[in-house]
CSV table of C-alpha atoms in Angstrom, one decimal:
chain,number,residue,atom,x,y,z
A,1,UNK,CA,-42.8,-74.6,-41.4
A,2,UNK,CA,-39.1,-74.2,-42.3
A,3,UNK,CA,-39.8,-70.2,-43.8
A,4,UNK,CA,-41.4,-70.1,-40.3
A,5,UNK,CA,-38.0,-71.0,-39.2
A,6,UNK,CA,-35.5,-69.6,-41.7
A,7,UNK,CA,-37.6,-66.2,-40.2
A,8,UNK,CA,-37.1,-67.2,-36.5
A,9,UNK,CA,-33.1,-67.9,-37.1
A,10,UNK,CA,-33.0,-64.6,-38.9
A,11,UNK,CA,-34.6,-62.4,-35.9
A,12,UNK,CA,-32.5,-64.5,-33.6
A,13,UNK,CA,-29.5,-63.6,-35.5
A,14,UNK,CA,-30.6,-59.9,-35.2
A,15,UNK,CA,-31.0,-60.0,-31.7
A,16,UNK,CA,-28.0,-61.6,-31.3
A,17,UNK,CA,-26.1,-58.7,-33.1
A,18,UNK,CA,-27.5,-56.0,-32.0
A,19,UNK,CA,-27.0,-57.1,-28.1
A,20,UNK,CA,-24.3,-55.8,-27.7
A,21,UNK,CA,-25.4,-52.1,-29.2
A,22,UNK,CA,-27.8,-52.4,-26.6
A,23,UNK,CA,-25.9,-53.2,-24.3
A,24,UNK,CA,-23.4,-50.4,-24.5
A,25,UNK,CA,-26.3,-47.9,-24.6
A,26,UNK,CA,-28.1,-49.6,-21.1
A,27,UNK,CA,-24.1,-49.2,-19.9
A,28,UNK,CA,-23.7,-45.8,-21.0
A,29,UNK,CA,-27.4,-44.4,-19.2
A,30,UNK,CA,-26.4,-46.4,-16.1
A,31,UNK,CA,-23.3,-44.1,-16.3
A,32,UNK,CA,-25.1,-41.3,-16.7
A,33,UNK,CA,-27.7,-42.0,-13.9
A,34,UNK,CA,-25.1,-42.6,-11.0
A,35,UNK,CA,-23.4,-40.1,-9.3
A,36,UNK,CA,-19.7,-39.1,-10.2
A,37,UNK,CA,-17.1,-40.4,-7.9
A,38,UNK,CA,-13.9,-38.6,-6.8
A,39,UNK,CA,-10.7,-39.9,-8.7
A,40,UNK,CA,-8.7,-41.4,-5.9
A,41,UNK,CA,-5.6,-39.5,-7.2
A,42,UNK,CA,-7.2,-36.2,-7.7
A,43,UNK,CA,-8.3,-36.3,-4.1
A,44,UNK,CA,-5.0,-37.6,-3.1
A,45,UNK,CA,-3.4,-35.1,-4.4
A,46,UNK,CA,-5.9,-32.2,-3.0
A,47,UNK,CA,-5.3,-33.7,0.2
A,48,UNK,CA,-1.3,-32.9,-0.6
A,49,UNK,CA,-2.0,-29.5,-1.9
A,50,UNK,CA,-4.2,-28.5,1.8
A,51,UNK,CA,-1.5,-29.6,3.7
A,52,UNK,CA,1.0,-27.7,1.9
A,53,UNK,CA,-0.8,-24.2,1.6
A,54,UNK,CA,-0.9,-25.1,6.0
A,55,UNK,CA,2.6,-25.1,5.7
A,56,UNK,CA,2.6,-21.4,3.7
A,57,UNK,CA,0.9,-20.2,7.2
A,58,UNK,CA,2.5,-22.3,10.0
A,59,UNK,CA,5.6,-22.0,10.2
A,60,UNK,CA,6.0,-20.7,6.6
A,61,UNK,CA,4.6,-16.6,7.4
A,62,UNK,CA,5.1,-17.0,10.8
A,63,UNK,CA,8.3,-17.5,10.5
A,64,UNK,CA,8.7,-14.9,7.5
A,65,UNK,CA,6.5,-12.1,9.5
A,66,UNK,CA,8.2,-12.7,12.7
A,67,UNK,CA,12.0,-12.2,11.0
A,68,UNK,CA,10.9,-8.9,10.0
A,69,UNK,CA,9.4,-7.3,13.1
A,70,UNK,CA,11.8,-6.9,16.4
A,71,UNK,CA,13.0,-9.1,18.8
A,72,UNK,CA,10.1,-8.1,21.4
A,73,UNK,CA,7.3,-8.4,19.5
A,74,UNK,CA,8.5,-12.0,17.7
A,75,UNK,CA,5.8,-14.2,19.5
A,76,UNK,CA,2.9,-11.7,19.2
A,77,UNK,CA,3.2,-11.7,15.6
A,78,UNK,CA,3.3,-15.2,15.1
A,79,UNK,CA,0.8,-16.0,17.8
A,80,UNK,CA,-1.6,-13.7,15.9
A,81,UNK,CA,-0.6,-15.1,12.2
A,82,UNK,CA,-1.7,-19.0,14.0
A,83,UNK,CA,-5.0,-17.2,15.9
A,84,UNK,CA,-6.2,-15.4,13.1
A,85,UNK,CA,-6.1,-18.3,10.9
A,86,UNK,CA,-7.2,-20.7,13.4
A,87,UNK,CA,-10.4,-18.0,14.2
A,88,UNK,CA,-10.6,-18.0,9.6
A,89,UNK,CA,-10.6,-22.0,9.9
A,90,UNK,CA,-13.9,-22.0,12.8
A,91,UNK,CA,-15.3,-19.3,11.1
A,92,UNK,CA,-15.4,-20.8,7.5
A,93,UNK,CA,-17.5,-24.1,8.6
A,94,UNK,CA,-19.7,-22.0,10.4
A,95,UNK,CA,-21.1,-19.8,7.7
A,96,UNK,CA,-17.8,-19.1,5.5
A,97,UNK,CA,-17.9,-21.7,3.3
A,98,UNK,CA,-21.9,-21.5,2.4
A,99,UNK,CA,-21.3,-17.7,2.1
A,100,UNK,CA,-18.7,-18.6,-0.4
A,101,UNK,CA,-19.6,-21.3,-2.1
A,102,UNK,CA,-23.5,-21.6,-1.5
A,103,UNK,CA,-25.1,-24.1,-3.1
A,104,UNK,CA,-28.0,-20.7,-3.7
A,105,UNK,CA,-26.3,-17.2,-4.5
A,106,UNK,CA,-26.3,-14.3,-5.9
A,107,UNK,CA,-23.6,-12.3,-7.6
A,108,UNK,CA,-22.1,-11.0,-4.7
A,109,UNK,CA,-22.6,-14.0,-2.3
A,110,UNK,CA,-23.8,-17.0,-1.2
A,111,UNK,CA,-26.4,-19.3,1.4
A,112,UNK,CA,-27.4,-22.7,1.9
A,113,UNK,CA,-24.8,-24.6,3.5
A,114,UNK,CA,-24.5,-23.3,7.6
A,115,UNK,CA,-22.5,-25.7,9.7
A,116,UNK,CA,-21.7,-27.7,6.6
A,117,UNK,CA,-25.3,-29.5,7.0
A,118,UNK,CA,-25.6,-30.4,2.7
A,119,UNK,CA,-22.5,-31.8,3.2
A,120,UNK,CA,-21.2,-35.3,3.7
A,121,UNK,CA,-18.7,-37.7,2.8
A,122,UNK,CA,-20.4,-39.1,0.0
A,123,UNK,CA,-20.6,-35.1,-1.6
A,124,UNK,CA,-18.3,-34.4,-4.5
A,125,UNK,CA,-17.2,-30.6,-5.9
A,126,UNK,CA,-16.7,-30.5,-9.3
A,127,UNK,CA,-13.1,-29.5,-10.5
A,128,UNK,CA,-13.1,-28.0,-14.7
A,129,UNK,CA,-13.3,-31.0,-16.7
A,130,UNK,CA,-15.6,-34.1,-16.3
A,131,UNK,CA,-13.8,-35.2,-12.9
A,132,UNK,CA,-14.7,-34.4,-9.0
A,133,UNK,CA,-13.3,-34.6,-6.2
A,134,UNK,CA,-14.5,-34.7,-2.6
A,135,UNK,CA,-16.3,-32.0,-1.1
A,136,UNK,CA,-14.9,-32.3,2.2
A,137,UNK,CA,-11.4,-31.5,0.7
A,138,UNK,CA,-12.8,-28.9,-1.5
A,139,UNK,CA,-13.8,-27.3,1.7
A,140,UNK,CA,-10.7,-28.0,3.5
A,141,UNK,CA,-8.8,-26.2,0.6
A,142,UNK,CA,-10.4,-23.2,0.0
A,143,UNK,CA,-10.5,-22.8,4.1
A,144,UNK,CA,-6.6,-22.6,4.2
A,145,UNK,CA,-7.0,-19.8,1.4
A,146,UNK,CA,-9.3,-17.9,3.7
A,147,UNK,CA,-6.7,-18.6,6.4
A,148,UNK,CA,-4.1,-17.8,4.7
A,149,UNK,CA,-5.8,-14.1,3.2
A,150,UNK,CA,-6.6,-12.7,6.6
A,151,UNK,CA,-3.1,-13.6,8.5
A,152,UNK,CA,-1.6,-11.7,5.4
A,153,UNK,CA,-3.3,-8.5,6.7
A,154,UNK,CA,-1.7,-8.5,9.7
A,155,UNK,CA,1.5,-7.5,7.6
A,156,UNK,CA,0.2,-3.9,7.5
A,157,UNK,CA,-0.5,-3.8,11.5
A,158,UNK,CA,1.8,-5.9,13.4
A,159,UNK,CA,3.9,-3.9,16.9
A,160,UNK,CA,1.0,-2.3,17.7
A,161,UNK,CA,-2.3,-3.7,17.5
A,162,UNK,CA,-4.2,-5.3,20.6
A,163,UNK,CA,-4.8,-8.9,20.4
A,164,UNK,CA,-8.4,-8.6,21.0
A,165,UNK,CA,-8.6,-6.0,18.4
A,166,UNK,CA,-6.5,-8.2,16.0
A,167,UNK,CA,-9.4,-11.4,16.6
A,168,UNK,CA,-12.5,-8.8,16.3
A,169,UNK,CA,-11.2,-7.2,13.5
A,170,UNK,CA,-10.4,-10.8,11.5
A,171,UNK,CA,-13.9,-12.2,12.5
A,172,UNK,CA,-15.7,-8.6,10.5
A,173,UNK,CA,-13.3,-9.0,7.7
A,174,UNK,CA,-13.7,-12.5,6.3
A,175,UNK,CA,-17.7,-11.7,6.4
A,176,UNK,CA,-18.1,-8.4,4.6
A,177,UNK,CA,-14.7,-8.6,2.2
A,178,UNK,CA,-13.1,-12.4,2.1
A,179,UNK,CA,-16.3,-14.3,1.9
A,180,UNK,CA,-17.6,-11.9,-1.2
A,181,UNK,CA,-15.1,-11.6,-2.7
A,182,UNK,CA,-14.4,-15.3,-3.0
A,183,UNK,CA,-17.7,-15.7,-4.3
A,184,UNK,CA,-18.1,-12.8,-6.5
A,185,UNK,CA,-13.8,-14.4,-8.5
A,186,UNK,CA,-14.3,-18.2,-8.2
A,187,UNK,CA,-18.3,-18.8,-7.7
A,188,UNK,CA,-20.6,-20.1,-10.4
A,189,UNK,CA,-22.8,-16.5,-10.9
A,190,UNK,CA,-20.4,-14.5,-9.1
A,191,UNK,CA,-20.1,-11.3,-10.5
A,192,UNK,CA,-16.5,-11.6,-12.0
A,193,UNK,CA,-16.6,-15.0,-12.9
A,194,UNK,CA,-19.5,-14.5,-14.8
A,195,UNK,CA,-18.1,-11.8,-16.3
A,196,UNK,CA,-14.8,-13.7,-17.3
A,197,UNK,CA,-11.9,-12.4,-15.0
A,198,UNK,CA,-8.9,-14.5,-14.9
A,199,UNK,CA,-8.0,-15.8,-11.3
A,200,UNK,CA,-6.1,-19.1,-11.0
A,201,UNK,CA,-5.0,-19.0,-7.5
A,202,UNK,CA,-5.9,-16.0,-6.0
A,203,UNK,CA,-4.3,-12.5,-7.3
A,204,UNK,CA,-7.4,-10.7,-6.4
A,205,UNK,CA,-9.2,-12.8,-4.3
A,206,UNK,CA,-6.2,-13.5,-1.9
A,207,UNK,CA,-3.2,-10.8,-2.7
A,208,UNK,CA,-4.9,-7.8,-3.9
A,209,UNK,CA,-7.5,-8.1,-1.2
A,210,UNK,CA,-5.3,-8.7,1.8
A,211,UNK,CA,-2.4,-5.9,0.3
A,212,UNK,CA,-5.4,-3.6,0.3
A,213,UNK,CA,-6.8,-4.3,3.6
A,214,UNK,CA,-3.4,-3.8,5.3
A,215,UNK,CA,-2.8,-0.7,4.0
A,216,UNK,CA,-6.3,0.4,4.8
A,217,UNK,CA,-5.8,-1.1,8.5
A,218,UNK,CA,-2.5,0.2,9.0
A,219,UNK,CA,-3.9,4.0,8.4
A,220,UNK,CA,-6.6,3.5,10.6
A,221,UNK,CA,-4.8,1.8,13.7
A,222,UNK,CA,-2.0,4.5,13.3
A,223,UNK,CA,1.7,4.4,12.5
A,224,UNK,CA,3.6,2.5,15.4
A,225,UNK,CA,5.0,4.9,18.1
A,226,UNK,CA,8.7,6.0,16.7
A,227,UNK,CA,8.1,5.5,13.2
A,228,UNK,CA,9.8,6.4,10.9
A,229,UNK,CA,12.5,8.3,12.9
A,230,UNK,CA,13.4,5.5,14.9
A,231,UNK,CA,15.2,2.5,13.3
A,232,UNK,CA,12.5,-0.5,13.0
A,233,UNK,CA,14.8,-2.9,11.6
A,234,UNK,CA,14.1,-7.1,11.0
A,235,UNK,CA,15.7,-8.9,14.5
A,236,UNK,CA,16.0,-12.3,12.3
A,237,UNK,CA,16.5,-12.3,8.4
A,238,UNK,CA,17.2,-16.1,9.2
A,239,UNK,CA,13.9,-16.7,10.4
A,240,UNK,CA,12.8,-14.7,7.4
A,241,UNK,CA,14.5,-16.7,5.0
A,242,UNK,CA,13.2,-19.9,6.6
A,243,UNK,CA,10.0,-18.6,6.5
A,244,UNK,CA,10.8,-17.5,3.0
A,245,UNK,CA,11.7,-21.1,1.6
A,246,UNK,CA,8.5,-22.5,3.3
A,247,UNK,CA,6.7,-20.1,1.5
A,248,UNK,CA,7.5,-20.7,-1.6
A,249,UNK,CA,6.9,-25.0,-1.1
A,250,UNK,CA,3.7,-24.3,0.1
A,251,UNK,CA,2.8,-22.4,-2.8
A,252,UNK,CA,3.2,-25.1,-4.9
A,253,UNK,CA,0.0,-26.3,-3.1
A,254,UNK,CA,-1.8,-23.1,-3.7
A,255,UNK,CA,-1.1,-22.4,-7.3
A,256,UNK,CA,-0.8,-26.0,-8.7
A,257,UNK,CA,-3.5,-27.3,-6.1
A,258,UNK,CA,-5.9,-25.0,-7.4
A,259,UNK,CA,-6.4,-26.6,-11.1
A,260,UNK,CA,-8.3,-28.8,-8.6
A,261,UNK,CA,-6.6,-32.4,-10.4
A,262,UNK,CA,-3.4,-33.7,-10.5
A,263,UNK,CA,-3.1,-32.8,-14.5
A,264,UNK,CA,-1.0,-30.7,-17.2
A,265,UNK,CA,-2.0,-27.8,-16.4
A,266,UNK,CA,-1.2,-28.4,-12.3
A,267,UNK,CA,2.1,-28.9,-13.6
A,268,UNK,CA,2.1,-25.8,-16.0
A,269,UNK,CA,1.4,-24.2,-12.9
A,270,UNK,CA,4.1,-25.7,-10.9
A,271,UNK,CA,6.6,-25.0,-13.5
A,272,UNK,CA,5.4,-21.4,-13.3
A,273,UNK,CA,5.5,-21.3,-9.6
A,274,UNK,CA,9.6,-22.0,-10.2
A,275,UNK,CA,10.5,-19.7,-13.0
A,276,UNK,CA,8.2,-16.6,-11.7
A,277,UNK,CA,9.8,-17.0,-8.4
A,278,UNK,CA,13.4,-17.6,-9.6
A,279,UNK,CA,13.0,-14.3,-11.8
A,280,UNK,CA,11.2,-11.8,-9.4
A,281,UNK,CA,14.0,-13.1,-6.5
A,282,UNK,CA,17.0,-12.2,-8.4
A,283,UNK,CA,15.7,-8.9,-10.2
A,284,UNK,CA,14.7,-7.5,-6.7
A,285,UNK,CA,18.1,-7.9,-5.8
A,286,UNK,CA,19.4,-6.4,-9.5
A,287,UNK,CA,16.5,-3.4,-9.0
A,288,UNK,CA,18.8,-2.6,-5.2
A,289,UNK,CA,22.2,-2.8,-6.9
A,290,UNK,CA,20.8,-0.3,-9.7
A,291,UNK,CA,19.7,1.6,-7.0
A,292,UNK,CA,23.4,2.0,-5.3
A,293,UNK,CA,22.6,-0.4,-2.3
A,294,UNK,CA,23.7,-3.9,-2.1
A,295,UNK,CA,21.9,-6.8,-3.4
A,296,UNK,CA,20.5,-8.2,0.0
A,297,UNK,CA,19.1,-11.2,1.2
A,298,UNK,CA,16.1,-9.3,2.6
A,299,UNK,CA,15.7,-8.2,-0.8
A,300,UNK,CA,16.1,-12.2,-2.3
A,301,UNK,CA,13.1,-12.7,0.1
A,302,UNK,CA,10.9,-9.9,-0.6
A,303,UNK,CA,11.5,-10.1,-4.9
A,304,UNK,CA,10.9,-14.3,-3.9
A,305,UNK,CA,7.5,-13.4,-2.3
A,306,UNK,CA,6.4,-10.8,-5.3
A,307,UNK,CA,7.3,-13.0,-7.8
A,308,UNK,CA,4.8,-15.7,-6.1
A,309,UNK,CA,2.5,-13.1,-5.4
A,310,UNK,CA,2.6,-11.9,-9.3
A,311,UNK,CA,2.3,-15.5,-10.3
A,312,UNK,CA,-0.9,-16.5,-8.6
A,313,UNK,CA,-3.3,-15.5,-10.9
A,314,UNK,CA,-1.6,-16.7,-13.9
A,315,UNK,CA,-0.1,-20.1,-12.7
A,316,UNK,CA,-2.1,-21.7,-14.9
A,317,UNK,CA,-2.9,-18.9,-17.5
A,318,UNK,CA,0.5,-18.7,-19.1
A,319,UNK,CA,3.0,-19.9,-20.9
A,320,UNK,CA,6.7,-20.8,-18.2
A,321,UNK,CA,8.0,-17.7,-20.2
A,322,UNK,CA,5.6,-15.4,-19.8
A,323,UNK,CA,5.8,-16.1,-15.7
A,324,UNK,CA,9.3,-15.5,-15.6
A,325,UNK,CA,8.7,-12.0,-17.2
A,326,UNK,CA,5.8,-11.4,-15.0
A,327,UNK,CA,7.8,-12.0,-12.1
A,328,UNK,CA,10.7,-9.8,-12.9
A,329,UNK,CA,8.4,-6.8,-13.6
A,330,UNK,CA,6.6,-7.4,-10.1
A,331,UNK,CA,10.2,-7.2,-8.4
A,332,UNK,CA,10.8,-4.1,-10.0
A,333,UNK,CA,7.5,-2.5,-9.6
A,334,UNK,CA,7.2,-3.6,-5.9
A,335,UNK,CA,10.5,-2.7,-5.3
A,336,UNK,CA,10.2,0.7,-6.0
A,337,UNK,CA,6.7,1.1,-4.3
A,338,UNK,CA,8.5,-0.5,-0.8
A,339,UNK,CA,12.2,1.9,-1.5
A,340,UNK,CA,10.5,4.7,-2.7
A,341,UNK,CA,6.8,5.5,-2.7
A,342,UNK,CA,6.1,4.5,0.7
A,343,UNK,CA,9.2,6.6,2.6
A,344,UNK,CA,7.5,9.1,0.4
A,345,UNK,CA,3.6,9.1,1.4
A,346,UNK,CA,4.5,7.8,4.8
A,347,UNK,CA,2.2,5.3,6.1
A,348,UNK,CA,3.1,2.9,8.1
A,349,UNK,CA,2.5,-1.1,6.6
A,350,UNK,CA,4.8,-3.0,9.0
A,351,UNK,CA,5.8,-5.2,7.1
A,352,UNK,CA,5.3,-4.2,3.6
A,353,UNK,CA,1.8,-5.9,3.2
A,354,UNK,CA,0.3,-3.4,0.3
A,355,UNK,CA,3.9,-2.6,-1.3
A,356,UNK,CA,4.3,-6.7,-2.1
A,357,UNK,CA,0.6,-8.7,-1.7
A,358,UNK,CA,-1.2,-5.6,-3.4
A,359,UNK,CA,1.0,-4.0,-5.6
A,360,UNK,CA,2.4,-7.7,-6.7
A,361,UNK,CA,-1.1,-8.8,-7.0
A,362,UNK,CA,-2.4,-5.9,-9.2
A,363,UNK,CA,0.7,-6.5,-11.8
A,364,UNK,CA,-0.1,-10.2,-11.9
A,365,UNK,CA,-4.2,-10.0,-12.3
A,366,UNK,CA,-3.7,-7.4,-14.7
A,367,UNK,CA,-0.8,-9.2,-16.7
A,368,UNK,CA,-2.2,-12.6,-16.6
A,369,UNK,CA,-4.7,-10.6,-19.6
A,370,UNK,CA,-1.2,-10.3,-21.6
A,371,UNK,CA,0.6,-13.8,-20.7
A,372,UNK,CA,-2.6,-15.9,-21.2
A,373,UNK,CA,-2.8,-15.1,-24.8
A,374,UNK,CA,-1.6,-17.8,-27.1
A,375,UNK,CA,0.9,-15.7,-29.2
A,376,UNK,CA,2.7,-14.9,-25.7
A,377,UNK,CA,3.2,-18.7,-25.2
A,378,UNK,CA,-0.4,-18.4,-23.0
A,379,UNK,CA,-2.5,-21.2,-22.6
A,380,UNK,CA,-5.5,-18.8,-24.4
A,381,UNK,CA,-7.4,-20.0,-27.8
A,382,UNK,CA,-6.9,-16.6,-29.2
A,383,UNK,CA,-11.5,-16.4,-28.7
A,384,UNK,CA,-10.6,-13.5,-26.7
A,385,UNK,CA,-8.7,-10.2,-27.9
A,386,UNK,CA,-6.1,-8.7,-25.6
A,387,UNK,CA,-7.5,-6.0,-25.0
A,388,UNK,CA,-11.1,-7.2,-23.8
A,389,UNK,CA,-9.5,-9.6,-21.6
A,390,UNK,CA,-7.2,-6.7,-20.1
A,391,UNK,CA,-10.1,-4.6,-19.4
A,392,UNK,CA,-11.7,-7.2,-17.9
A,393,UNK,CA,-9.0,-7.9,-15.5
A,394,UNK,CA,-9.3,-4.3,-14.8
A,395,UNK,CA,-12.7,-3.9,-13.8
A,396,UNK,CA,-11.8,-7.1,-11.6
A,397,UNK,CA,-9.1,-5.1,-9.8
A,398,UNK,CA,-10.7,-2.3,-9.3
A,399,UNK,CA,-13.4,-4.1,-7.9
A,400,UNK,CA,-12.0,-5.7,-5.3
A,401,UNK,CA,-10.0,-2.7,-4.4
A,402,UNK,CA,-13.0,-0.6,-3.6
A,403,UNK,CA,-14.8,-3.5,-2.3
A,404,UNK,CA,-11.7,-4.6,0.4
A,405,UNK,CA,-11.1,-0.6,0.9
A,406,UNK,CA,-14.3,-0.4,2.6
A,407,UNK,CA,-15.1,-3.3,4.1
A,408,UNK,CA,-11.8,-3.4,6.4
A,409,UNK,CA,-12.6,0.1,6.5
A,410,UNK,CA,-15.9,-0.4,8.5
A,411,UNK,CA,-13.9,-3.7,10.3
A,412,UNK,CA,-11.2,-1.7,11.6
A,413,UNK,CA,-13.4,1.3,13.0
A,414,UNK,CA,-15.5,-1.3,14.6
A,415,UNK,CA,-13.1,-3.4,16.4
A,416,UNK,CA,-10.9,0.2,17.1
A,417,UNK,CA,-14.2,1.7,19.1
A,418,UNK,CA,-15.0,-2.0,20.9
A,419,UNK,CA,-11.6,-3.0,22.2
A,420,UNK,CA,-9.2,0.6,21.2
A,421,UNK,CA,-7.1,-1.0,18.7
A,422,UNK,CA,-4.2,-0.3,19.6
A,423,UNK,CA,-2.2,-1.2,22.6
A,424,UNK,CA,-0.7,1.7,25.3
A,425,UNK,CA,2.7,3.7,24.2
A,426,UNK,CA,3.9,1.8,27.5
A,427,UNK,CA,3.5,-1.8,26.4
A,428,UNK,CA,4.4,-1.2,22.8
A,429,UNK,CA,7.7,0.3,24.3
A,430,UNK,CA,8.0,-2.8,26.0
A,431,UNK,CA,7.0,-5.1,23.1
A,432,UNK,CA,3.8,-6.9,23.0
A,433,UNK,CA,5.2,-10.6,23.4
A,434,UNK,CA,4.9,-9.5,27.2
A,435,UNK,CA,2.7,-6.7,27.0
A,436,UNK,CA,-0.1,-8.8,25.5
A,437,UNK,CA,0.9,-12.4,26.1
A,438,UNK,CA,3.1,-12.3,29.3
A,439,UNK,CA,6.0,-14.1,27.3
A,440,UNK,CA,9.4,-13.6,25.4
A,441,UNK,CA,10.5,-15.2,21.9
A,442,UNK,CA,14.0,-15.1,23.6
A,443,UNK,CA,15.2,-15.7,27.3
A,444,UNK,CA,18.8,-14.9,27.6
């Protein structure tokens, strides 16, 4: 009897220690088996970085575009920049956002997702560690990029272009080039991604896209009556520089938001966001006293916006150093392709759309392959040479040059033969704030 019960304490005992092993491991499956839930300050602070790339687009380019065009076309460009993005916002819960995102897809796109209909408040997106956040603000912050992207087109096309032409034009772009493209950079199985192209924020998906497409749009529409023998100068550099400074807060949202958690390497990318900026704003205006003009503050703005622009892509792929060089060659770069190539080849891209967005954004997605390795000060593990990661940002480049060349290419003929593009000599004489909208940005 008592070995029965020396043998019953002893299992007991066991039991007893071993609960709590067991205990952990039932814990540890019940973890496994529910469903992840969005960190309350991740999601907080995705909600922060939406609003904020809102504010890049209104007022922030509104403001910035309407500075630079004249007096009587003010309100048409900045009632375009807030239709076109508004259109890009109803557009991307239709079908933009299952197009981009999926959940089924290919390499070049996606399906699965119309009208949002997988979708509900319970639905998380994952971000690139263990965390999620909410789908619904995934959504909402990738559909101010796609906003964002076709109202920076308009750069290449503003003071001439019908309204109607303008809408028709946005709705054929973000199908057949945003909505791809998107996919093919940032998508699980898109082609790019898959294939390792660096993108934090946008350089090709957003800049090089958009530069491209304006330059493509502004050759097909036509060069605005008067140009370039007539003087076309900005009515309102204050406006510009307001629009400029909103800009470059918002941006802060786009590059830092889109690490997708409020963690190191958002604020790597915020701390790139300054120093790029900073650089690029100051050697644009060092690249015009070089040049024998005077450092201006049209220049601070447009060496401001290339440095953002070159920074994009490698917010969070380099080192704060390596951004501030980047930034300073875009200036330089951009500034010459705006003083001197364009006068040259003679198109006509309003508002320098391709000379800043696309040249800028080719610099930055190819040098992000440079800054992001480690012994630059890059955030790389050295697993990839140089080299291979330069040619890969190549191929990415290229890719969505040819691939935004002629999709607004088909976009532009279309909505040129269905509405005829562009508006009469007449009205654009007059200015299109009356011409198309029956109002004036200024009554004196």
């Amino acid at each position: 009897m008592m070995r029965f019960l020396t043998k019953m304490t002893a299992l007991g005992v066991a039991a007893l220690a071993a609960a709590p092993a067991w205990a952990q491991e039932a814990a540890e499956a019940a973890a496994e088996a529910a469903p992840a839930v969005p960190n309350p300050g991740n999601n907080a602070w995705m909600m922060t970085a939406t609003i904020l790339v809102l504010l890049m687009i209104l007022p922030g380019l509104a403001l910035f575009y309407g500075g630079l065009t004249r007096t009587k076309n003010m309100l048409s460009t900045m009632t375009q920049v807030g239709a076109v993005s508004a259109l890009a916002m109803i557009i991307w819960v239709i079908y933009g956002y299952s197009t981009a995102f999926g959940p089924e897809g290919n390499a070049y796109f996606s399906w699965g997702n119309l009208f949002l209909a997988q979708t509900t408040p319970d639905s998380t997106a994952a971000t690139f560690s263990d965390e999620v956040i909410s789908e619904y603000v995934f959504i909402s912050f990738q559909m101010t990029f796609a906003a964002i992207t076709a109202a920076l087109v308009l750069g290449g096309i503003v003071e001439r272009t019908k309204f109607a032409a303008v809408m028709l034009f946005t709705a054929i772009w973000l199908t057949i080039v945003y909505f791809p493209i998107a996919h093919m950079v940032w998508a699980g199985g898109g082609l790019l991604f898959e294939m390792g192209a660096l993108d934090f924020a946008g350089g090709t998906v957003v800049h090089i896209n958009a530069g491209v497409s304006a330059l493509v749009a502004a050759m097909i529409f036509g060069k605005r009556t008067g140009y370039p023998k007539e003087p076309m100068p900005p009515h309102s550099l204050t406006m510009t520089m307001i629009g400029t400074g909103l800009l470059w807060v918002g941006w802060f949202g786009f590059n830092a938001g889109s690490e997708l958690e409020a963690d190191g390497t958002a604020g790597l990318a915020m701390i790139n966001t300054f120093v790029a900026t900073a650089s690029a704003g100051l050697f644009w205006m060092l690249a015009e006293a070089l040049s024998g003009r005077k450092g201006s503050a049209l220049g601070f703005c447009s060496g401001v916006i290339a440095g953002l622009v070159a920074v994009t892509p490698a917010a969070g792929n380099s080192g704060p150093f390596g951004a501030l060089v980047l930034g300073a060659v875009a200036a330089i770069v951009c500034y010459f392709a705006v003083a001197v190539i364009k006068p040259k080849l003679g198109y006509d891209d309003s508002l320098d759309a391709f000379g800043i967005h696309g040249i800028g954004g080719m610099i930055g997605a190819i040098g992000t392959g440079i800054v992001y390795q480690p012994m630059f000060g890059g955030p790389g593990d050295g697993s990839t040479a140089m080299g291979a990661q330069v040619t890969t940002q190549i191929i990415a480049v290229l890719v969505a040059i040819v691939w935004a060349a002629v999709g607004t290419a088909i976009a532009a003929f279309i909505a040129k033969i269905v509405t005829g593009g562009r508006v009469s000599e007449e009205a654009e004489r007059e200015g299109l704030d009356l011409a198309e909208h029956g109002e004036r940005a200024y009554n004196y």
